[in-house]
CSV table of C-alpha atoms in Angstrom, one decimal:
chain,number,residue,atom,x,y,z
A,1423,MET,CA,41.1,38.7,104.2
A,1424,GLU,CA,41.4,39.4,100.5
A,1425,ASN,CA,42.6,35.9,99.8
A,1426,ASN,CA,39.7,34.4,101.8
A,1427,ARG,CA,37.3,36.6,99.8
A,1428,ARG,CA,38.6,35.6,96.4
A,1429,SER,CA,38.8,31.9,97.5
A,1430,PHE,CA,35.1,32.0,98.6
A,1431,LEU,CA,34.0,33.6,95.3
A,1432,LYS,CA,36.0,31.3,93.2
A,1433,LYS,CA,34.7,28.2,94.9
A,1434,THR,CA,31.1,29.2,94.8
A,1435,ALA,CA,31.2,30.3,91.2
A,1436,ALA,CA,33.0,27.1,90.2
A,1437,ALA,CA,30.4,25.0,91.9
A,1438,THR,CA,27.7,26.9,89.9
A,1439,ILE,CA,29.4,26.5,86.6
A,1440,GLY,CA,30.6,23.0,87.1
A,1441,ILE,CA,27.2,21.5,87.6
A,1442,SER,CA,23.7,22.5,86.8
A,1443,LEU,CA,22.3,23.2,90.2
A,1444,SER,CA,18.6,23.1,90.8
A,1445,PRO,CA,17.2,26.0,92.8
A,1446,SER,CA,16.7,23.7,95.8
A,1447,LEU,CA,20.3,22.3,95.7
A,1448,SER,CA,21.7,25.8,95.2
A,1449,SER,CA,19.7,27.1,98.3
A,1450,ALA,CA,21.0,24.1,100.3
A,1451,MET,CA,24.6,24.9,99.4
A,1452,SER,CA,24.1,28.5,100.3
A,1453,ALA,CA,22.7,27.7,103.7
A,1454,LYS,CA,26.0,25.9,104.5
A,1455,SER,CA,28.6,28.1,102.9
A,1456,TYR,CA,27.1,31.5,102.3
A,1457,ASN,CA,25.1,32.6,105.3
A,1458,ASN,CA,28.2,32.5,107.6
A,1459,ILE,CA,30.2,34.8,105.2
A,1460,ILE,CA,29.5,38.5,105.6
A,1461,GLY,CA,31.1,41.8,104.7
A,1462,ALA,CA,34.3,42.0,102.9
A,1463,ASN,CA,34.6,38.2,102.3
A,1464,ASP,CA,31.4,38.3,100.4
A,1465,ARG,CA,31.9,41.6,98.5
A,1466,ILE,CA,32.2,41.4,94.7
A,1467,HIS,CA,34.6,43.9,93.1
A,1468,ILE,CA,33.6,45.0,89.6
A,1469,ALA,CA,34.5,47.1,86.7
A,1470,VAL,CA,32.1,48.7,84.2
A,1471,GLN,CA,33.3,48.9,80.6
A,1472,GLY,CA,31.3,51.1,78.2
A,1473,LEU,CA,29.6,54.2,79.8
A,1474,GLY,CA,27.3,55.3,77.1
A,1475,ARG,CA,23.5,54.9,77.1
A,1476,ARG,CA,23.2,51.4,78.5
A,1477,TYR,CA,25.3,51.4,81.6
A,1478,GLY,CA,22.7,53.4,83.5
A,1479,ALA,CA,20.4,50.4,83.4
A,1480,PHE,CA,22.9,48.5,85.7
A,1481,VAL,CA,23.1,51.2,88.4
A,1482,ASP,CA,20.3,50.0,90.6
A,1483,GLY,CA,21.5,46.4,90.7
A,1484,ILE,CA,25.1,47.4,91.3
A,1485,VAL,CA,24.5,49.8,94.1
A,1486,ALA,CA,21.8,47.8,95.9
A,1487,LYS,CA,23.0,47.2,99.4
A,1488,GLU,CA,22.0,43.5,99.4
A,1489,ASN,CA,24.2,42.8,96.4
A,1490,ASN,CA,27.3,44.0,98.4
A,1491,VAL,CA,29.3,45.2,95.3
A,1492,ARG,CA,32.2,47.7,95.1
A,1493,ILE,CA,33.0,49.4,91.9
A,1494,LEU,CA,36.7,49.5,91.4
A,1495,TYR,CA,36.8,50.9,87.8
A,1496,LEU,CA,34.8,52.8,85.3
A,1497,CYS,CA,36.1,52.4,81.8
A,1498,ASP,CA,35.3,54.2,78.5
A,1499,VAL,CA,37.3,55.4,75.5
A,1500,MET,CA,35.7,58.8,75.8
A,1501,GLU,CA,36.8,60.9,78.8
A,1502,LYS,CA,33.6,62.8,79.2
A,1503,GLN,CA,31.6,59.6,79.5
A,1504,MET,CA,33.8,58.4,82.3
A,1505,ASP,CA,33.4,61.7,84.1
A,1506,LYS,CA,29.7,61.7,83.6
A,1507,ALA,CA,29.4,58.2,84.9
A,1508,SER,CA,31.5,59.0,87.9
A,1509,GLU,CA,29.2,61.8,88.8
A,1510,ASN,CA,26.2,59.6,88.4
A,1511,PHE,CA,27.6,56.9,90.6
A,1512,ALA,CA,28.6,59.5,93.2
A,1513,LYS,CA,24.9,60.0,93.9
A,1514,HIS,CA,24.7,56.4,95.1
A,1515,ILE,CA,28.2,55.5,96.6
A,1516,ASN,CA,30.5,57.2,99.1
A,1517,TYR,CA,33.8,56.4,97.3
A,1518,LYS,CA,35.2,57.1,93.9
A,1519,PRO,CA,36.1,54.3,91.4
A,1520,LYS,CA,39.2,54.6,89.4
A,1521,LEU,CA,38.9,55.8,85.8
A,1522,ASP,CA,40.7,54.0,82.9
A,1523,LYS,CA,40.3,54.2,79.2
A,1524,ASP,CA,41.9,50.9,78.5
A,1525,VAL,CA,40.1,47.9,79.9
A,1526,ARG,CA,43.2,45.7,79.4
A,1527,ASN,CA,44.8,47.6,82.4
A,1528,ILE,CA,41.7,46.6,84.4
A,1529,PHE,CA,42.0,43.0,83.5
A,1530,ASN,CA,45.5,43.0,85.0
A,1531,ASP,CA,44.1,44.0,88.4
A,1532,LYS,CA,43.6,40.8,90.4
A,1533,ASP,CA,41.2,42.5,92.8
A,1534,VAL,CA,38.6,42.8,90.0
A,1535,ASP,CA,36.1,39.8,90.2
A,1536,ALA,CA,33.7,40.7,87.4
A,1537,VAL,CA,33.3,43.0,84.4
A,1538,PHE,CA,30.2,44.6,83.0
A,1539,MET,CA,30.5,45.1,79.2
A,1540,ALA,CA,28.2,47.6,77.5
A,1541,THR,CA,30.5,48.5,74.6
A,1542,PRO,CA,29.8,48.7,70.9
A,1543,ASP,CA,29.1,45.2,69.4
A,1544,HIS,CA,32.5,44.5,67.9
A,1545,TRP,CA,34.1,44.6,71.4
A,1546,HIS,CA,31.7,42.2,73.1
A,1547,THR,CA,33.3,38.8,72.5
A,1548,PRO,CA,36.9,39.9,72.4
A,1549,GLY,CA,36.5,41.8,75.6
A,1550,ALA,CA,34.6,39.0,77.3
A,1551,CYS,CA,37.3,36.5,76.3
A,1552,MET,CA,40.1,38.7,77.6
A,1553,ALA,CA,38.2,39.1,80.8
A,1554,MET,CA,37.7,35.3,81.3
A,1555,GLN,CA,41.4,34.7,80.5
A,1556,ALA,CA,42.2,37.1,83.3
A,1557,GLY,CA,39.9,35.3,85.7
A,1558,LYS,CA,36.9,37.6,85.6
A,1559,HIS,CA,33.2,36.8,85.5
A,1560,VAL,CA,31.4,38.7,82.8
A,1561,TYR,CA,28.0,40.4,82.4
A,1562,LEU,CA,27.9,40.6,78.6
A,1563,GLU,CA,25.4,42.9,77.0
A,1564,LYS,CA,23.6,41.9,73.8
A,1565,PRO,CA,24.6,41.1,71.2
A,1566,CYS,CA,27.0,38.6,72.8
A,1567,SER,CA,28.9,38.3,69.5
A,1568,HIS,CA,29.6,40.3,66.3
A,1569,ASN,CA,29.6,37.2,64.1
A,1570,PRO,CA,28.9,33.4,64.3
A,1571,HIS,CA,32.6,32.6,64.9
A,1572,GLU,CA,32.6,34.8,68.0
A,1573,ASN,CA,29.5,32.9,69.2
A,1574,GLU,CA,31.5,29.8,69.3
A,1575,LEU,CA,34.5,31.5,70.9
A,1576,VAL,CA,32.7,33.1,73.8
A,1577,VAL,CA,31.1,29.8,74.8
A,1578,ALA,CA,34.4,27.9,74.4
A,1579,PHE,CA,36.2,30.4,76.6
A,1580,LYS,CA,33.4,30.1,79.3
A,1581,ASP,CA,33.8,26.3,79.2
A,1582,LYS,CA,37.6,26.5,79.5
A,1583,TYR,CA,37.9,29.1,82.2
A,1584,LYS,CA,34.7,28.1,84.2
A,1585,LYS,CA,33.5,31.7,84.6
A,1586,VAL,CA,30.0,33.0,85.1
A,1587,VAL,CA,28.9,34.7,81.9
A,1588,GLN,CA,25.4,36.3,81.9
A,1589,MET,CA,24.0,37.6,78.6
A,1590,GLY,CA,22.1,40.8,78.9
A,1591,ASN,CA,18.8,39.7,77.4
A,1592,GLN,CA,16.9,40.8,80.5
A,1593,GLN,CA,13.4,39.6,79.6
A,1594,ARG,CA,14.7,36.2,80.7
A,1595,SER,CA,14.4,37.6,84.2
A,1596,SER,CA,10.8,38.7,83.8
A,1597,ILE,CA,8.6,36.8,86.3
A,1598,GLU,CA,5.6,37.1,84.0
A,1599,THR,CA,7.5,35.8,81.0
A,1600,ILE,CA,9.0,32.9,82.9
A,1601,GLU,CA,5.5,32.0,84.1
A,1602,ILE,CA,3.8,32.0,80.7
A,1603,ILE,CA,6.6,30.2,78.9
A,1604,ASN,CA,6.5,27.5,81.5
A,1605,ASP,CA,2.7,27.3,80.9
A,1606,ILE,CA,3.4,27.1,77.1
A,1607,HIS,CA,5.9,24.3,77.6
A,1608,ASN,CA,3.2,22.5,79.7
A,1609,GLY,CA,0.7,22.7,76.8
A,1610,ILE,CA,-1.5,25.6,77.7
A,1611,ILE,CA,-1.9,26.5,74.0
A,1612,GLY,CA,-1.3,23.0,72.7
A,1613,ASP,CA,1.5,22.3,70.3
A,1614,THR,CA,3.3,25.5,69.2
A,1615,TYR,CA,3.9,25.9,65.5
A,1616,LYS,CA,4.7,29.6,64.9
A,1617,ALA,CA,6.1,32.6,66.8
A,1618,LEU,CA,6.0,36.2,65.5
A,1619,ALA,CA,8.6,38.5,67.0
A,1620,PHE,CA,8.3,42.2,66.1
A,1621,TYR,CA,9.8,45.7,66.7
A,1622,SER,CA,8.9,49.1,65.6
A,1623,ASN,CA,10.8,52.4,66.1
A,1624,GLY,CA,10.8,55.9,64.6
A,1625,ARG,CA,14.5,56.5,64.4
A,1626,GLY,CA,15.3,59.6,62.4
A,1627,ARG,CA,17.8,60.8,59.9
A,1628,VAL,CA,21.5,60.2,60.6
A,1629,PRO,CA,24.3,62.3,59.1
A,1630,GLN,CA,26.6,61.2,56.3
A,1631,PRO,CA,29.8,60.0,57.9
A,1632,LYS,CA,32.8,62.0,56.8
A,1633,GLN,CA,36.5,61.9,57.7
A,1634,GLY,CA,37.7,64.3,60.3
A,1635,PRO,CA,39.6,64.5,63.6
A,1636,PRO,CA,38.4,62.4,66.5
A,1637,PRO,CA,36.6,64.4,69.2
A,1638,SER,CA,38.6,65.7,72.1
A,1639,GLY,CA,39.2,63.1,74.8
A,1640,PHE,CA,38.3,60.2,72.6
A,1641,ASP,CA,40.7,57.3,71.9
A,1642,TRP,CA,39.8,56.2,68.3
A,1643,ASN,CA,42.3,53.3,68.4
A,1644,LEU,CA,40.9,51.8,71.5
A,1645,PHE,CA,37.3,52.3,70.2
A,1646,GLN,CA,38.3,50.2,67.1
A,1647,GLY,CA,39.9,47.6,69.3
A,1648,PRO,CA,39.5,44.3,67.4
A,1649,SER,CA,38.4,46.0,64.2
A,1650,PRO,CA,41.0,46.7,61.5
A,1651,ARG,CA,42.2,50.3,61.7
A,1652,LYS,CA,40.8,53.0,59.5
A,1653,ALA,CA,40.5,56.8,59.5
A,1654,TYR,CA,38.0,58.3,61.9
A,1655,GLU,CA,34.6,59.4,60.5
A,1656,GLU,CA,32.6,62.0,62.3
A,1657,SER,CA,29.5,60.9,64.2
A,1658,THR,CA,30.7,57.2,64.3
A,1659,TRP,CA,31.5,57.0,68.0
A,1660,ASP,CA,28.2,58.2,69.4
A,1661,TYR,CA,25.6,55.4,68.7
A,1662,ASN,CA,25.7,55.8,64.9
A,1663,TRP,CA,28.3,53.1,64.7
A,1664,HIS,CA,25.2,50.8,64.7
A,1665,TRP,CA,24.3,51.9,61.2
A,1666,TYR,CA,27.6,52.8,59.6
A,1667,GLY,CA,28.6,49.5,58.0
A,1668,TRP,CA,29.6,46.2,59.6
A,1669,ASP,CA,32.9,47.1,61.2
A,1670,PHE,CA,31.3,47.8,64.6
A,1671,GLY,CA,27.6,47.1,64.5
A,1672,THR,CA,25.2,44.3,63.8
A,1673,ALA,CA,22.3,46.4,62.6
A,1674,GLU,CA,18.9,46.2,64.2
A,1675,MET,CA,18.9,42.5,64.3
A,1676,GLY,CA,21.8,42.5,66.8
A,1677,ASN,CA,20.6,45.7,68.4
A,1678,ASN,CA,17.0,44.7,69.2
A,1679,ALA,CA,15.8,41.6,67.5
A,1680,THR,CA,18.1,39.7,69.9
A,1681,HIS,CA,15.5,40.1,72.6
A,1682,GLU,CA,12.3,39.1,70.9
A,1683,LEU,CA,13.9,36.3,68.9
A,1684,ASP,CA,15.2,34.9,72.2
A,1685,ILE,CA,11.7,34.9,73.7
A,1686,ALA,CA,10.3,33.2,70.5
A,1687,ARG,CA,13.0,30.5,70.5
A,1688,TRP,CA,12.5,29.9,74.2
A,1689,ALA,CA,8.7,29.7,74.0
A,1690,MET,CA,8.9,27.4,70.9
A,1691,ASN,CA,11.5,25.2,72.7
A,1692,VAL,CA,13.7,25.0,69.5
A,1693,LYS,CA,17.4,25.3,68.9
A,1694,TYR,CA,18.9,26.0,65.5
A,1695,PRO,CA,16.7,26.4,62.4
A,1696,LYS,CA,16.9,24.4,59.2
A,1697,SER,CA,16.7,27.5,56.9
A,1698,VAL,CA,16.4,31.2,56.9
A,1699,SER,CA,15.1,33.7,54.3
A,1700,VAL,CA,14.8,37.5,54.5
A,1701,ARG,CA,13.3,40.5,52.8
A,1702,ALA,CA,15.1,43.6,53.8
A,1703,ASP,CA,16.1,47.0,52.5
A,1704,LYS,CA,16.7,50.7,53.4
A,1705,ARG,CA,13.4,52.4,52.9
A,1706,ASN,CA,13.6,55.7,54.7
A,1707,TYR,CA,15.7,58.8,54.4
A,1708,ILE,CA,17.4,57.3,51.3
A,1709,ASP,CA,20.0,60.1,51.0
A,1710,ASP,CA,21.2,60.0,54.7
A,1711,GLY,CA,24.2,58.1,56.2
A,1712,TRP,CA,22.4,55.0,57.3
A,1713,GLN,CA,24.2,52.1,55.5
A,1714,MET,CA,22.1,49.1,56.8
A,1715,TYR,CA,18.6,47.9,56.1
A,1716,ASP,CA,16.0,49.8,58.2
A,1717,GLU,CA,13.3,47.2,57.8
A,1718,MET,CA,13.5,43.4,57.7
A,1719,GLU,CA,11.2,40.5,57.6
A,1720,ALA,CA,12.9,37.2,58.3
A,1721,THR,CA,11.6,33.6,58.4
A,1722,TYR,CA,13.2,30.7,60.2
A,1723,THR,CA,12.0,27.2,59.5
A,1724,PHE,CA,12.5,24.5,62.2
A,1725,ASP,CA,11.8,20.8,62.3
A,1726,SER,CA,8.1,19.7,62.0
A,1727,ASN,CA,7.6,22.7,59.8
A,1728,ARG,CA,7.5,25.1,62.7
A,1729,THR,CA,8.5,28.7,62.1
A,1730,ILE,CA,9.7,31.9,63.8
A,1731,GLN,CA,9.1,35.1,61.9
A,1732,TRP,CA,10.7,38.5,62.5
A,1733,ASP,CA,9.1,41.8,61.5
A,1734,GLY,CA,11.3,44.7,62.3
A,1735,VAL,CA,10.9,48.3,61.3
A,1736,SER,CA,13.6,50.8,62.5
A,1737,ARG,CA,12.4,54.1,61.0
A,1738,ASN,CA,8.7,54.1,60.8
A,1739,GLY,CA,6.9,54.4,64.1
A,1740,TYR,CA,3.6,52.9,63.1
A,1741,LEU,CA,2.7,50.3,65.7
A,1742,LYS,CA,1.5,47.5,63.4
A,1743,TYR,CA,0.9,45.1,66.3
A,1744,GLY,CA,-0.4,47.7,68.7
A,1745,LYS,CA,2.9,48.1,70.6
A,1746,GLY,CA,6.6,48.8,70.0
A,1747,ARG,CA,7.9,45.3,70.6
A,1748,GLY,CA,6.8,41.8,71.6
A,1749,THR,CA,6.3,38.2,70.6
A,1750,ILE,CA,3.2,36.3,69.6
A,1751,ILE,CA,3.2,32.5,70.0
A,1752,TYR,CA,0.6,30.4,68.2
A,1753,GLY,CA,-0.4,26.9,69.2
A,1754,THR,CA,-3.1,24.4,68.3
A,1755,LYS,CA,-5.2,25.4,71.2
A,1756,GLY,CA,-4.6,29.1,71.5
A,1757,SER,CA,-2.1,31.9,71.4
A,1758,VAL,CA,0.0,34.1,73.7
A,1759,ASN,CA,1.1,37.7,73.3
A,1760,VAL,CA,4.0,38.4,75.6
A,1761,ASP,CA,6.3,41.4,76.0
A,1762,ARG,CA,8.1,43.3,78.8
A,1763,GLU,CA,4.7,44.6,80.1
A,1764,GLY,CA,3.3,41.1,80.7
A,1765,TYR,CA,1.2,38.7,78.7
A,1766,ALA,CA,-2.2,37.9,77.3
A,1767,LEU,CA,-3.5,34.3,76.8
A,1768,TYR,CA,-6.2,33.6,74.2
A,1769,ASP,CA,-8.1,30.5,73.2
A,1770,SER,CA,-8.2,29.2,69.7
A,1771,GLN,CA,-11.2,31.4,68.9
A,1772,GLY,CA,-9.3,34.5,70.0
A,1773,LYS,CA,-11.1,34.9,73.3
A,1774,LEU,CA,-9.0,36.5,76.1
A,1775,ILE,CA,-8.5,33.8,78.8
A,1776,LYS,CA,-6.0,35.5,81.1
A,1777,LYS,CA,-4.1,38.7,81.2
A,1778,LYS,CA,-1.2,39.5,83.5
A,1779,SER,CA,0.7,42.8,83.7
A,1780,ALA,CA,4.2,43.1,84.9
A,1781,LYS,CA,4.5,44.7,88.3
A,1782,GLY,CA,7.7,46.6,87.4
A,1783,ASP,CA,8.8,48.8,84.5
A,1784,GLU,CA,11.3,47.9,81.9
A,1785,GLY,CA,12.3,50.2,79.0
A,1786,GLY,CA,10.8,49.4,75.6
A,1787,VAL,CA,12.2,51.1,72.5
A,1788,ALA,CA,13.8,54.1,74.2
A,1789,LEU,CA,17.6,54.3,74.0
A,1790,GLY,CA,19.4,52.8,77.0
A,1791,GLY,CA,16.4,51.2,78.5
A,1792,GLY,CA,16.6,49.7,82.0
A,1793,GLY,CA,14.2,48.9,84.8
A,1794,ASP,CA,13.3,46.1,87.1
A,1795,MET,CA,14.0,43.3,84.7
A,1796,THR,CA,17.6,44.5,84.2
A,1797,THR,CA,18.0,45.0,88.0
A,1798,LYS,CA,16.9,41.4,88.6
A,1799,HIS,CA,19.2,40.2,85.8
A,1800,VAL,CA,22.1,42.0,87.4
A,1801,SER,CA,21.3,40.6,90.9
A,1802,ASN,CA,21.0,37.1,89.4
A,1803,PHE,CA,24.5,37.5,88.0
A,1804,PHE,CA,25.9,38.4,91.4
A,1805,ASN,CA,24.0,35.7,93.2
A,1806,THR,CA,25.3,33.1,90.7
A,1807,ILE,CA,28.8,34.2,91.3
A,1808,ARG,CA,28.2,33.5,95.0
A,1809,GLY,CA,26.6,30.2,94.3
A,1810,LYS,CA,23.2,31.2,95.5
A,1811,GLU,CA,21.4,31.0,92.2
A,1812,VAL,CA,21.8,29.7,88.6
A,1813,LEU,CA,22.1,32.1,85.7
A,1814,THR,CA,18.8,33.3,84.1
A,1815,SER,CA,20.5,33.7,80.7
A,1816,PRO,CA,23.8,31.6,80.5
A,1817,ILE,CA,25.9,32.5,77.6
A,1818,GLU,CA,25.6,29.1,75.9
A,1819,THR,CA,21.8,29.6,75.8
A,1820,GLY,CA,22.0,33.3,74.7
A,1821,ALA,CA,24.5,32.4,71.9
A,1822,ILE,CA,22.0,30.1,70.2
A,1823,SER,CA,19.4,32.8,70.1
A,1824,GLN,CA,22.1,35.3,68.8
A,1825,MET,CA,22.7,33.0,65.9
A,1826,LEU,CA,19.2,33.8,64.6
A,1827,THR,CA,20.3,37.4,64.2
A,1828,HIS,CA,23.5,36.5,62.5
A,1829,TYR,CA,21.7,34.2,60.0
A,1830,ALA,CA,19.4,37.0,59.0
A,1831,ASN,CA,22.2,39.6,58.6
A,1832,ILE,CA,24.2,37.2,56.5
A,1833,ALA,CA,21.2,36.4,54.3
A,1834,TYR,CA,20.7,40.1,53.8
A,1835,ARG,CA,24.4,40.7,52.9
A,1836,ILE,CA,24.6,37.9,50.3
A,1837,ASN,CA,21.1,38.6,49.1
A,1838,LYS,CA,19.7,35.1,49.4
A,1839,GLY,CA,18.5,32.6,52.0
A,1840,PHE,CA,20.2,29.4,52.9
A,1841,GLU,CA,19.9,26.0,54.7
A,1842,ILE,CA,21.4,25.3,58.1
A,1843,ASP,CA,22.5,22.2,60.0
A,1844,ASP,CA,20.0,22.3,62.8
A,1845,ASN,CA,22.2,20.1,65.0
A,1846,ASN,CA,25.2,22.4,65.2
A,1847,GLY,CA,24.1,25.6,63.6
A,1848,ARG,CA,26.6,25.5,60.7
A,1849,ILE,CA,25.6,27.0,57.3
A,1850,TYR,CA,25.7,24.9,54.2
A,1851,ASP,CA,26.0,27.8,51.7
A,1852,ARG,CA,29.6,28.7,50.8
A,1853,ASP,CA,28.8,32.3,50.2
A,1854,ALA,CA,27.2,32.6,53.6
A,1855,MET,CA,30.1,30.8,55.3
A,1856,LYS,CA,32.5,33.5,54.0
A,1857,LEU,CA,30.8,35.8,56.6
A,1858,TRP,CA,31.0,33.3,59.4
A,1859,SER,CA,33.9,35.3,60.9
A,1860,ARG,CA,35.5,38.7,60.2
A,1861,THR,CA,38.9,40.3,59.7
A,1862,TYR,CA,40.6,41.3,63.0
A,1863,GLU,CA,43.2,43.9,63.7
A,1864,PRO,CA,46.4,41.8,64.2
A,1865,GLY,CA,46.8,40.6,67.7
A,1866,TRP,CA,43.1,41.2,68.7
A,1867,GLU,CA,41.4,37.9,67.6
A,1868,PRO,CA,40.6,35.8,70.7
A,1869,LYS,CA,42.4,32.5,70.7
A,1870,LEU,CA,42.2,29.6,73.2
């Protein structure tokens, strides 16, 4: 039975990865091969790595009866987070997943079909690559990479191992967003020439990191994983790794701009920019432990002089655009304001033509987030593994959007903008290319 199950999942996933199925062709395939398979043959066995704030957003999709999923492992480098997640899942399932701090042990279990990765940023690509090498499909939270080199790696591993890899930019699964972007592509606002993506949050003061003993039950070496080893600094492990230098995090660009820049690029129907420039700095709580910029404006120029602009403020909650996050797309015949709550369509005089609100509820700027878009995104991942659907956000698409965040971070770090080859995404500037990759702990860099 187990061999039959794995053979079924392997064949259906390979069919989905190997060709670009249209929805109608996918449905036809399902009618022949899927509907006659029930129960254990169809069950997908998963592991969840990273049990902090984000994993809770996956719960509804994982435990939904129609998705027929069994959780084999819960994994986190902090014992209390594994225990808490186990208690949370116990409200929804009548069995107890195994707990393991080291995801490499889980990769060795051939019964695991897929892994959800909601770890700190520096783990994303190395963990995903290890999972694919071990024959697992991957749901990979944003950012899909820590640096441009990893962007290339994660796509190359997907191509080699033919695995289903869904990137966790869940607005790609919004019915309303899909609808209005299709309309934009069909000319509803004419020729698009600019998109403005924005984010505002009122994050507070963070403590100065200081060396001290790791917390009880916490594996500091495993937390560091691919990052070169250093002494533990207090408060690093619990979310503040986002702001304490570049070893683990990718600042607010990787943390949140990923989402809106992806929508902007999708709506504008562009790939790589020709250039990037930024204005960014730390403006708030100057004496605290935050080591990144906390506000950034970035401009990306594409062919035909089209632009995408980013306006992100991390620690001033004023809603400059009337809401916490969203994307405005400008065209020669009108404009569109789209976010997780729906969209509004305007003519060229600014008159509201159509407004549509999302039927569900997806988190905005609150930590962790979650909601119906994430649940749809998770279900789409499972259905693609089975060959019933095609991915909403395949990794090769998500990785291109992720490059926009890396370009801005690099420009900030070298204190200048630069030009880019818009065919392959490579940077012309030598100083910028020094940050194309990173230094890895020996033995941890993914290699094909």
